[in-house]
């Protein structure tokens, strides 16, 4: 009955993430969860979902309120089916995100964080175009390309908000997940108080490990 | 602020000096000279301050602790035994806090430029309510409440309200400062104070209005209302120029109602709206009708036009004309110069959202104000029960404030309601209070 802020985390679990990166992503999601538990506004309205992609894509955790969320276990192997991930995202949003009806206000506009370290190995451009060009936009998407092997121009086809995390160490990912936490907290604090139309999500200042692509 | 109704001396005859109109609904407290902290350096930034994220420092392992302890005490005491690390305690969700703002309500850099009769050192209360004694046969009550989000972050309430009554007129104004604009509380307060001040002066001082026929009065009042909105927008733009801030820093919504009565014109009620929130009237037929519509986008909370944007002045006038036509079309004809209306409410989106849609649920609000709530409305965790506001002899304003303290998950914005109603009402609504069919 109440309005939720849906948050989708799309995590690249391809073979190149084996080792420190995938462990750091898993711990990062745990860190994100425990930080949001410390924010009563996020506890009330943020709902988290995890979608992973490698040679295929699936929703590992459906939209779950923060106090009920359990960070899932992540394993890395295989290729980078970004297209499949975007399709899973589109399908999940269609099923899970409540729209406005005459009688009831729907959920707030979803936040999506897409993390990838490589180039897509499947057909993804149509889904990207759907997400970027549909008006009004179905979600506020933030794409983070990590490491040296990522094609950032690809990510620009999905969203204007593209960040780069060159340093794939544990500390780099920790800073990244703190940044995601702040974005979610900031957004959940903002919803419910009127704001200017067309603003989109406002990102907090990034830590030194993260650069914003112009 | 005083919780008693403010008593006004009866009006004097025409040969005597014109008495001052009844006091403002909300008397901001007289200036108590206090040293002001140096103003914060205005930060140029878009978007709100983020909620502080608790720093999670890496826990020091038990073995590291043991080594540190050993280095301190090596020659004197036996080495402490390292205790095994405790499993982390299960996470508990954080509770809401109530924090006081650490910056002054009015930044020192603005006070030389803010020209109002209202003392610049006053600090509006987080929760407030009041009711002047109306000589008009209408009662005005208002209540406002700082929302949980602002309480937790330790920031100021951004909703504002003000009202005033005279012998045969009332003005009520409500405004909600835009969340992402740092000085919006100044914008909303200034807007309410200035508009009420200007309209009160015009309504009190205009002898010609008292004898004019209805159409003339309607046009004159609509024009005066729009002049007042223009003055507020201009005033905020001037404030920005003079103080080196930007007009958009003061962005706020507007809900305005003006009531007037004379022998020649009968009763006139005009309204105006910019931005979100809603205005609803309760007809004597028991039907509760929302007037106009909210300016908010697909996902809500996305207002296209605020005071003092340039478009806000024509938008305000358009809304007055539109809502006037709606009332004429929807209500039965007037009898004996009396509007077939018992009550009107002005509500910010802190009330519009939990009672969405206002078209249907303003009836619920009026019902609860008349009869008291017998149980929580659907989806609400907590509501004040059995405390009607309308038709209450004592502490109606206090009951309104109690009504405003409802709890609903996710509804953590400031909230404000201004209620104007006949006193006494002409009906007890035998057919019930209901939305339009």
XYZ file of C-alpha atoms in Angstrom:
651
model
C 0.000 0.000 0.000
C 2.922 2.313 0.439
C 5.196 3.690 -2.235
C 8.509 1.912 -2.683
C 11.820 2.987 -4.197
C 12.832 -0.042 -6.317
C 16.601 -0.521 -6.653
C 18.013 -3.033 -9.130
C 21.671 -4.099 -8.931
C 22.893 -5.673 -12.177
C 26.186 -7.439 -11.484
C 28.570 -8.792 -14.097
C 29.576 -12.304 -12.949
C 31.583 -13.258 -16.029
C 34.839 -15.211 -15.881
C 37.020 -12.091 -15.744
C 35.476 -11.230 -12.371
C 36.879 -14.383 -10.747
C 38.872 -13.753 -7.554
C 39.059 -10.379 -5.823
C 36.461 -8.623 -7.992
C 33.563 -11.023 -7.428
C 34.358 -11.351 -3.706
C 34.483 -7.581 -3.460
C 31.130 -7.232 -5.241
C 29.533 -9.748 -2.917
C 30.918 -7.991 0.152
C 29.967 -4.662 -1.345
C 26.328 -5.703 -1.570
C 26.545 -6.756 2.079
C 28.037 -3.376 2.963
C 25.315 -1.619 0.996
C 22.679 -3.570 2.895
C 24.081 -2.854 6.340
C 24.495 0.847 5.543
C 20.917 1.138 4.327
C 19.746 -0.551 7.528
C 21.195 2.478 9.311
C 19.012 4.870 7.301
C 15.372 4.853 8.473
C 14.119 6.428 5.258
C 15.764 3.710 3.164
C 14.440 1.072 5.575
C 10.938 2.366 4.949
C 10.986 2.707 1.219
C 14.012 1.158 -0.548
C 13.510 -2.325 -2.002
C 16.548 -4.171 -3.375
C 16.852 -6.720 -6.175
C 19.968 -8.418 -7.566
C 20.233 -9.513 -11.220
C 23.415 -11.276 -12.284
C 24.722 -12.018 -15.756
C 27.425 -14.235 -17.199
C 26.648 -16.589 -20.092
C 22.978 -15.990 -19.212
C 21.093 -13.711 -16.840
C 18.710 -14.200 -13.957
C 17.137 -12.351 -11.035
C 18.904 -13.813 -7.982
C 16.948 -11.753 -5.479
C 13.475 -10.325 -6.214
C 12.580 -6.822 -4.985
C 12.834 -7.131 -1.212
C 12.545 -4.536 1.505
C 15.844 -3.656 3.147
C 15.082 -5.268 6.505
C 14.213 -8.580 4.812
C 17.012 -8.580 2.213
C 19.774 -11.199 2.320
C 22.857 -10.492 0.176
C 23.096 -13.421 -2.265
C 26.142 -15.576 -2.903
C 27.892 -14.718 -6.183
C 30.052 -16.928 -8.394
C 31.944 -15.834 -11.501
C 32.383 -17.770 -14.749
C 31.432 -17.608 -18.420
C 30.807 -14.754 -20.873
C 29.023 -11.402 -20.633
C 25.362 -11.621 -21.637
C 24.522 -7.945 -21.059
C 21.549 -8.124 -23.448
C 20.029 -10.946 -21.438
C 20.542 -8.905 -18.266
C 18.812 -5.859 -19.709
C 15.915 -8.033 -20.826
C 15.600 -9.556 -17.338
C 15.639 -6.017 -15.911
C 12.912 -4.847 -18.288
C 10.767 -7.906 -17.510
C 11.282 -7.580 -13.746
C 10.365 -3.915 -13.772
C 7.228 -4.678 -15.770
C 6.124 -7.280 -13.231
C 7.366 -5.837 -9.981
C 7.180 -2.038 -10.214
C 3.705 -0.713 -9.432
C 2.430 1.995 -11.744
C 0.108 4.874 -10.841
C -3.564 3.978 -11.077
C -6.504 6.319 -10.630
C -6.836 5.108 -7.067
C -3.294 4.611 -5.937
C 0.089 6.152 -6.502
C 2.622 3.694 -7.865
C 6.208 3.123 -6.819
C 8.846 5.792 -7.222
C 10.981 5.691 -10.379
C 13.395 2.742 -10.068
C 17.141 3.203 -9.595
C 19.351 0.791 -11.518
C 23.072 0.230 -10.955
C 24.789 -1.770 -13.714
C 28.299 -3.019 -13.006
C 30.394 -4.601 -15.748
C 34.077 -5.144 -16.510
C 34.027 -6.250 -20.114
C 32.354 -5.986 -23.495
C 28.974 -7.662 -24.078
C 29.008 -11.023 -25.840
C 25.344 -11.101 -26.872
C 22.895 -8.872 -28.692
C 22.057 -5.967 -26.392
C 21.607 -2.766 -28.420
C 17.828 -3.032 -28.814
C 17.290 -3.390 -25.092
C 19.669 -0.517 -24.443
C 17.745 1.681 -26.849
C 14.465 0.737 -25.176
C 15.787 1.759 -21.777
C 17.414 4.951 -22.924
C 14.868 6.287 -25.381
C 11.475 5.437 -23.884
C 9.841 8.596 -22.569
C 9.110 9.033 -19.744
C 12.193 7.039 -18.860
C 11.380 3.786 -17.075
C 14.312 4.032 -14.641
C 17.278 6.128 -13.558
C 20.215 3.995 -14.671
C 23.796 4.420 -13.488
C 26.336 2.278 -15.355
C 29.742 1.587 -13.889
C 32.475 0.216 -16.063
C 35.318 -1.280 -14.095
C 38.866 -2.173 -15.034
C 40.620 -1.682 -18.353
C 38.630 -4.075 -20.495
C 35.304 -2.269 -20.414
C 33.872 -0.421 -23.412
C 32.444 2.753 -21.880
C 30.912 3.917 -25.161
C 28.641 0.897 -25.073
C 27.422 1.940 -21.660
C 26.611 5.406 -22.990
C 24.035 3.743 -25.227
C 22.173 2.564 -22.155
C 22.344 5.729 -20.051
C 23.928 9.186 -19.862
C 25.207 8.427 -16.387
C 28.365 6.377 -16.902
C 31.069 6.093 -14.273
C 34.444 4.417 -14.487
C 36.129 2.445 -11.725
C 39.650 1.746 -12.947
C 40.855 0.195 -9.683
C 39.317 -3.229 -9.236
C 40.824 -3.793 -5.796
C 38.773 -4.491 -2.687
C 39.105 -0.862 -1.657
C 37.946 0.372 -5.056
C 34.786 -1.701 -4.860
C 34.210 -0.666 -1.248
C 34.281 2.982 -2.269
C 31.973 2.199 -5.163
C 29.377 0.540 -2.943
C 29.517 3.433 -0.481
C 28.782 5.669 -3.453
C 25.796 3.496 -4.393
C 24.569 3.650 -0.779
C 24.747 7.427 -0.751
C 22.868 7.638 -4.029
C 20.087 5.417 -2.691
C 19.938 7.284 0.643
C 19.879 10.623 -1.095
C 17.112 9.502 -3.439
C 15.006 7.988 -0.685
C 15.371 11.208 1.308
C 14.242 13.211 -1.709
C 11.178 11.184 -2.690
C 8.018 12.469 -1.063
C 9.206 16.045 -1.049
C 8.493 17.954 -4.230
C 11.348 18.486 -6.585
C 11.815 20.015 -9.994
C 10.427 18.069 -12.901
C 12.850 16.253 -15.178
C 15.653 16.333 -12.641
C 16.502 12.657 -12.700
C 18.688 11.127 -10.056
C 21.311 13.382 -8.519
C 24.615 11.628 -7.883
C 26.705 12.489 -4.834
C 30.305 13.573 -5.429
C 32.215 10.417 -6.419
C 35.215 9.147 -4.438
C 38.680 9.454 -6.038
C 38.541 5.922 -7.450
C 35.508 6.748 -9.597
C 35.413 9.147 -12.523
C 32.254 10.353 -14.226
C 32.322 10.053 -18.011
C 31.318 13.391 -19.542
C 2.687 30.430 19.953
C -0.340 31.021 22.116
C -2.875 28.238 21.893
C -5.792 30.485 22.741
C -7.961 32.012 20.074
C -7.107 35.593 19.512
C -10.054 37.775 20.523
C -10.852 40.809 18.402
C -12.833 43.854 19.602
C -16.180 44.265 17.813
C -15.978 46.481 14.712
C -16.713 50.155 15.248
C -19.010 52.457 13.248
C -17.966 54.200 10.065
C -17.247 57.450 11.837
C -14.538 55.870 13.930
C -11.080 54.978 12.712
C -11.108 51.658 10.864
C -10.008 48.958 13.292
C -7.023 46.801 12.405
C -8.037 43.445 10.952
C -7.784 40.447 13.247
C -4.267 39.350 14.047
C -2.438 36.880 11.882
C -3.305 33.255 12.619
C 0.328 32.550 13.293
C 2.049 35.079 15.473
C 5.697 34.522 14.970
C 7.187 35.272 18.411
C 8.547 38.762 19.121
C 12.228 39.238 18.500
C 14.417 38.050 21.321
C 17.836 39.474 20.594
C 20.220 36.600 20.283
C 23.672 36.498 18.860
C 23.389 34.927 15.463
C 25.952 32.348 14.480
C 27.951 33.352 11.428
C 25.895 32.336 8.437
C 26.902 29.165 6.644
C 28.719 29.799 3.370
C 25.965 29.319 0.797
C 26.756 26.143 -1.059
C 26.018 26.146 -4.783
C 24.683 22.729 -5.359
C 21.763 20.969 -6.938
C 19.914 18.369 -5.060
C 19.496 17.711 -1.406
C 22.121 16.985 1.128
C 22.346 13.260 1.318
C 21.457 11.535 4.524
C 24.647 10.896 6.343
C 25.819 7.393 5.772
C 27.318 5.872 8.863
C 30.989 5.168 8.365
C 31.696 1.508 8.730
C 35.277 1.166 9.877
C 36.970 -2.155 9.470
C 36.832 -3.966 12.821
C 40.194 -4.486 14.503
C 40.752 -8.217 14.742
C 41.139 -9.749 18.150
C 44.685 -10.843 17.429
C 45.674 -7.297 16.451
C 44.135 -6.030 19.659
C 46.131 -8.565 21.599
C 49.379 -7.457 19.943
C 48.672 -3.813 20.735
C 47.934 -4.619 24.339
C 51.071 -6.713 24.577
C 53.253 -3.896 23.254
C 52.021 -1.636 26.005
C 52.410 -4.019 28.884
C 55.028 -6.547 27.815
C 57.417 -6.380 30.783
C 54.962 -5.978 33.550
C 52.033 -8.231 32.945
C 51.358 -11.569 31.363
C 50.205 -11.367 27.732
C 46.420 -11.268 27.485
C 44.830 -14.249 25.814
C 43.344 -13.375 22.415
C 39.583 -13.831 22.559
C 37.952 -15.424 19.521
C 36.126 -12.884 17.271
C 32.425 -12.559 18.100
C 29.978 -13.244 15.266
C 28.444 -9.965 14.082
C 25.178 -9.099 15.848
C 22.131 -9.370 13.543
C 21.426 -6.006 11.932
C 18.591 -3.987 13.384
C 16.943 -1.335 11.238
C 17.732 2.189 12.453
C 15.045 4.217 14.203
C 13.974 7.726 13.288
C 15.650 10.464 15.316
C 14.560 13.987 16.156
C 17.372 16.471 15.686
C 17.565 20.224 15.973
C 18.880 22.274 13.069
C 22.375 23.610 13.572
C 21.971 26.594 11.254
C 19.704 29.569 12.029
C 16.278 29.652 10.417
C 17.077 32.958 8.743
C 20.658 33.151 7.473
C 22.250 36.392 8.695
C 23.125 37.304 5.116
C 19.422 37.528 4.242
C 18.015 39.468 7.190
C 19.024 42.952 5.938
C 17.051 42.250 2.757
C 13.892 40.649 4.082
C 11.305 43.397 4.491
C 8.308 42.132 6.370
C 6.465 43.297 9.445
C 7.435 39.939 10.889
C 10.431 40.111 13.236
C 13.561 38.770 11.556
C 14.895 37.088 14.666
C 11.850 34.928 15.123
C 12.151 31.222 14.612
C 9.030 29.357 13.465
C 8.172 26.320 15.559
C 8.592 22.846 14.097
C 4.935 22.008 14.821
C 2.407 24.810 15.093
C -1.335 25.389 15.107
C -3.712 28.293 15.706
C -7.153 29.796 15.200
C -8.041 33.482 15.269
C -11.577 34.321 16.418
C -13.389 35.176 13.215
C -16.036 37.864 13.128
C -17.160 36.582 9.743
C -19.176 33.535 10.814
C -16.405 31.426 9.368
C -13.757 29.806 11.471
C -10.171 29.396 10.322
C -7.853 26.846 11.846
C -4.439 25.801 10.657
C -1.857 23.253 11.665
C 1.572 22.421 10.349
C 4.098 19.787 11.230
C 7.770 19.231 10.435
C 8.031 15.826 8.755
C 10.071 12.876 10.010
C 12.644 13.302 7.265
C 13.484 16.852 8.347
C 13.384 15.794 12.005
C 15.894 13.037 11.340
C 18.207 15.185 9.238
C 17.931 18.112 11.648
C 16.629 20.536 9.024
C 13.862 23.113 9.138
C 10.205 22.662 8.277
C 9.662 23.913 4.713
C 5.866 24.150 4.772
C 4.416 27.516 5.807
C 0.954 28.958 6.423
C -0.720 32.191 7.417
C -4.300 33.442 7.699
C -6.179 36.547 8.721
C -9.819 37.524 9.116
C -11.664 40.815 9.124
C -15.283 41.847 9.656
C -16.519 40.241 6.449
C -13.500 38.616 4.838
C -10.872 35.934 5.368
C -7.593 35.114 3.653
C -5.743 31.831 4.065
C -2.464 30.879 2.436
C -0.362 27.700 2.508
C 2.977 27.087 0.795
C 5.386 24.151 0.547
C 9.085 24.887 -0.050
C 10.653 22.722 -2.750
C 12.779 20.003 -1.192
C 15.818 20.423 -3.375
C 16.193 24.176 -2.854
C 18.173 25.316 0.149
C 16.212 28.450 1.067
C 12.754 27.216 0.183
C 11.544 27.653 3.795
C 12.242 31.366 3.366
C 10.349 31.294 0.064
C 7.273 29.583 1.476
C 7.138 31.753 4.617
C 7.689 34.972 2.693
C 5.043 33.972 0.139
C 2.408 33.323 2.818
C 3.229 36.408 4.893
C 3.337 38.794 1.947
C 0.219 37.516 0.188
C -1.866 37.564 3.385
C -0.556 40.996 4.349
C -1.302 42.505 0.941
C -4.756 40.966 0.583
C -5.733 41.837 4.155
C -4.787 45.477 3.520
C -6.827 45.570 0.305
C -9.868 43.827 1.743
C -9.871 45.958 4.860
C -9.272 49.252 3.133
C -11.437 49.009 0.030
C -14.686 50.918 0.694
C -15.870 50.568 -2.900
C -15.719 46.790 -2.665
C -18.260 46.754 0.164
C -20.980 48.136 -2.115
C -20.087 46.548 -5.426
C -22.253 43.945 -7.089
C -21.149 40.351 -7.383
C -19.401 40.222 -10.758
C -17.396 43.314 -9.917
C -16.356 41.805 -6.606
C -15.348 38.489 -8.170
C -13.221 40.211 -10.820
C -11.706 42.659 -8.355
C -10.774 39.907 -5.888
C -9.314 37.671 -8.588
C -7.215 40.597 -9.769
C -6.085 41.465 -6.235
C -5.133 37.862 -5.573
C -3.020 37.811 -8.684
C -1.368 41.110 -7.803
C -0.471 39.617 -4.445
C 1.050 36.520 -6.076
C 2.977 38.777 -8.411
C 4.225 40.824 -5.446
C 5.429 37.651 -3.724
C 7.242 36.471 -6.852
C 8.757 39.907 -7.382
C 9.733 40.153 -3.726
C 11.588 36.837 -3.871
C 13.353 37.837 -7.074
C 14.410 41.113 -5.431
C 15.556 39.256 -2.323
C 17.687 37.037 -4.528
C 19.240 39.966 -6.378
C 19.931 41.951 -3.217
C 21.396 39.080 -1.251
C 23.444 37.421 -3.985
C 21.313 34.268 -3.997
C 19.188 32.857 -6.800
C 15.434 33.127 -7.231
C 15.146 29.349 -7.639
C 16.628 28.874 -4.134
C 13.237 30.047 -2.808
C 11.008 27.825 -4.915
C 7.684 26.932 -3.301
C 4.097 25.976 -4.057
C 1.005 28.053 -3.330
C -2.525 27.327 -2.109
C -4.673 30.405 -1.505
C -8.292 31.034 -0.517
C -10.123 34.340 -0.137
C -13.610 34.677 1.325
C -15.684 37.860 1.170
C -19.249 38.715 2.046
C -21.373 41.814 1.529
C -25.032 42.611 1.203
C -24.611 43.694 -2.373
C -22.501 40.746 -3.581
C -23.453 37.900 -1.271
C -20.741 35.398 -0.405
C -17.720 35.021 -2.646
C -15.037 32.346 -2.356
C -12.019 32.370 -4.652
C -8.994 30.099 -4.702
C -5.639 29.839 -6.429
C -3.014 27.115 -6.818
C 0.563 26.779 -8.074
C 2.290 23.409 -7.764
C 1.109 20.347 -5.881
C -1.066 19.890 -2.830
C -4.823 20.372 -3.110
C -7.867 22.495 -2.330
C -11.217 20.823 -1.592
C -14.651 22.193 -0.689
C -17.392 20.472 1.253
C -20.814 21.372 -0.094
C -23.869 21.716 2.102
C -25.097 18.687 0.159
C -22.355 16.632 1.845
C -20.346 16.168 -1.339
C -16.591 16.805 -1.013
C -15.052 18.109 -4.229
C -11.415 18.608 -5.055
C -10.900 21.817 -7.054
C -8.313 22.198 -9.786
C -5.494 19.704 -10.134
C -2.037 19.043 -8.865
C 0.974 19.941 -10.930
C 3.015 16.807 -10.515
C 4.519 14.452 -13.072
C 4.309 10.749 -13.838
C 6.147 9.667 -10.715
C 4.750 12.508 -8.584
C 6.838 14.946 -6.678
C 7.888 16.470 -10.008
C 6.418 19.950 -10.066
C 6.726 21.871 -13.321
C 6.171 25.407 -12.046
C 6.855 27.007 -8.678
C 6.616 30.491 -7.167
C 8.661 32.621 -8.025
C 9.131 31.253 -11.573
C 7.881 33.715 -14.194
C 5.109 31.338 -15.272
C 3.741 31.086 -11.733
C 1.842 34.382 -11.924
C -0.239 33.595 -15.030
C -0.649 30.001 -13.813
C -2.052 31.253 -10.520
C -4.598 33.402 -12.358
C -5.585 30.543 -14.694
C -6.161 28.311 -11.693
C -8.361 30.936 -9.992
C -10.559 31.225 -13.074
C -10.703 27.456 -13.596
C -11.556 26.643 -9.974
C -14.186 29.395 -9.917
C -15.872 27.888 -12.970
C -15.695 24.400 -11.455
C -17.433 25.578 -8.296
C -20.147 27.364 -10.236
C -20.745 24.292 -12.382
C -20.664 21.749 -9.566
C -22.573 23.462 -6.795
C -26.311 24.138 -6.536
C -27.302 27.777 -7.097
C -26.823 30.260 -4.287
C -29.798 31.053 -2.068
C -30.110 34.409 -0.367
C -26.553 35.306 -1.282
C -25.148 32.278 0.578
C -22.717 29.826 -0.988
C -23.863 26.204 -0.550
C -20.494 25.384 1.062
C -19.730 24.383 4.626
C -15.978 24.042 4.620
C -12.816 24.304 2.573
C -9.346 22.827 3.131
C -5.935 23.760 1.742
C -3.451 20.872 2.067
C 0.182 20.446 1.054
C 1.344 17.243 -0.618
C 2.326 15.891 2.788
C -1.431 15.280 3.083
C -2.269 14.806 -0.606
C 0.037 11.794 -0.912
C -1.190 9.698 2.037
C -4.825 10.485 1.193
C -4.360 10.003 -2.534
C -6.476 10.531 -4.569
C -7.788 13.788 -3.159
C -10.713 13.619 -5.597
C -12.029 10.639 -3.652
C -10.466 10.952 -0.215
C -11.012 14.603 0.653
C -14.386 13.222 1.783
C -12.543 11.027 4.288
C -10.659 14.031 5.618
C -13.809 16.147 6.006
C -15.560 13.226 7.665
C -12.732 12.787 10.150
C -12.658 16.519 10.868
C -16.412 16.603 11.503
C -16.957 13.386 13.365
C -13.515 12.346 14.524
C -11.938 9.171 13.122
C -13.459 6.005 14.589
C -10.594 3.872 13.218
C -7.422 4.308 11.188
C -8.033 4.939 7.508
C -6.882 2.072 5.236
C -3.085 1.846 5.091
C -2.464 4.195 8.032
C -0.506 2.839 10.983
C -1.828 5.333 13.472
C -4.406 8.121 13.629
C -5.856 10.226 16.415
C -9.323 8.849 17.123
C -12.566 10.360 18.415
C -11.418 13.987 18.341
C -13.570 16.034 15.983
C -12.355 19.450 14.929
C -15.440 21.106 13.415
C -18.204 21.937 15.840
C -15.785 21.669 18.742
C -16.160 24.304 21.390
C -12.743 23.908 22.894
C -9.267 23.346 21.494
C -10.370 22.639 17.937
C -6.960 23.799 16.722
C -5.266 21.378 19.114
C -7.423 18.550 17.726
C -6.461 19.580 14.211
C -2.804 19.373 15.195
C -3.489 15.929 16.666
C -5.163 14.828 13.419
C -2.104 15.998 11.528
C 0.155 13.676 13.520
C -1.096 10.563 11.652
C 1.483 7.888 10.811
C 1.779 6.132 7.484
C 4.818 4.271 6.183
C 6.839 6.291 3.728
C 4.919 9.522 4.436
C 7.676 11.553 6.026
C 7.259 14.947 4.403
C 6.204 18.151 6.170
C 2.436 18.450 6.229
C 0.103 21.426 6.545
C -3.651 21.917 6.560
C -5.689 25.107 6.641
C -9.378 24.631 7.357
C -12.089 27.283 6.905
C -15.634 26.337 7.922
C -18.976 27.899 8.829
C -19.382 28.365 12.485
C -21.855 26.993 13.265
C -22.397 24.682 10.275
C -25.838 24.826 8.718
C -26.147 21.014 8.551
C -25.069 17.803 10.245
C -24.934 16.020 6.878
C -27.750 13.508 7.252
C -26.810 11.986 3.882
C -23.214 11.499 4.966
C -20.028 13.131 3.653
C -19.023 11.542 0.375
C -17.062 12.031 -2.835
C -18.785 13.027 -6.089
C -20.517 10.034 -7.693
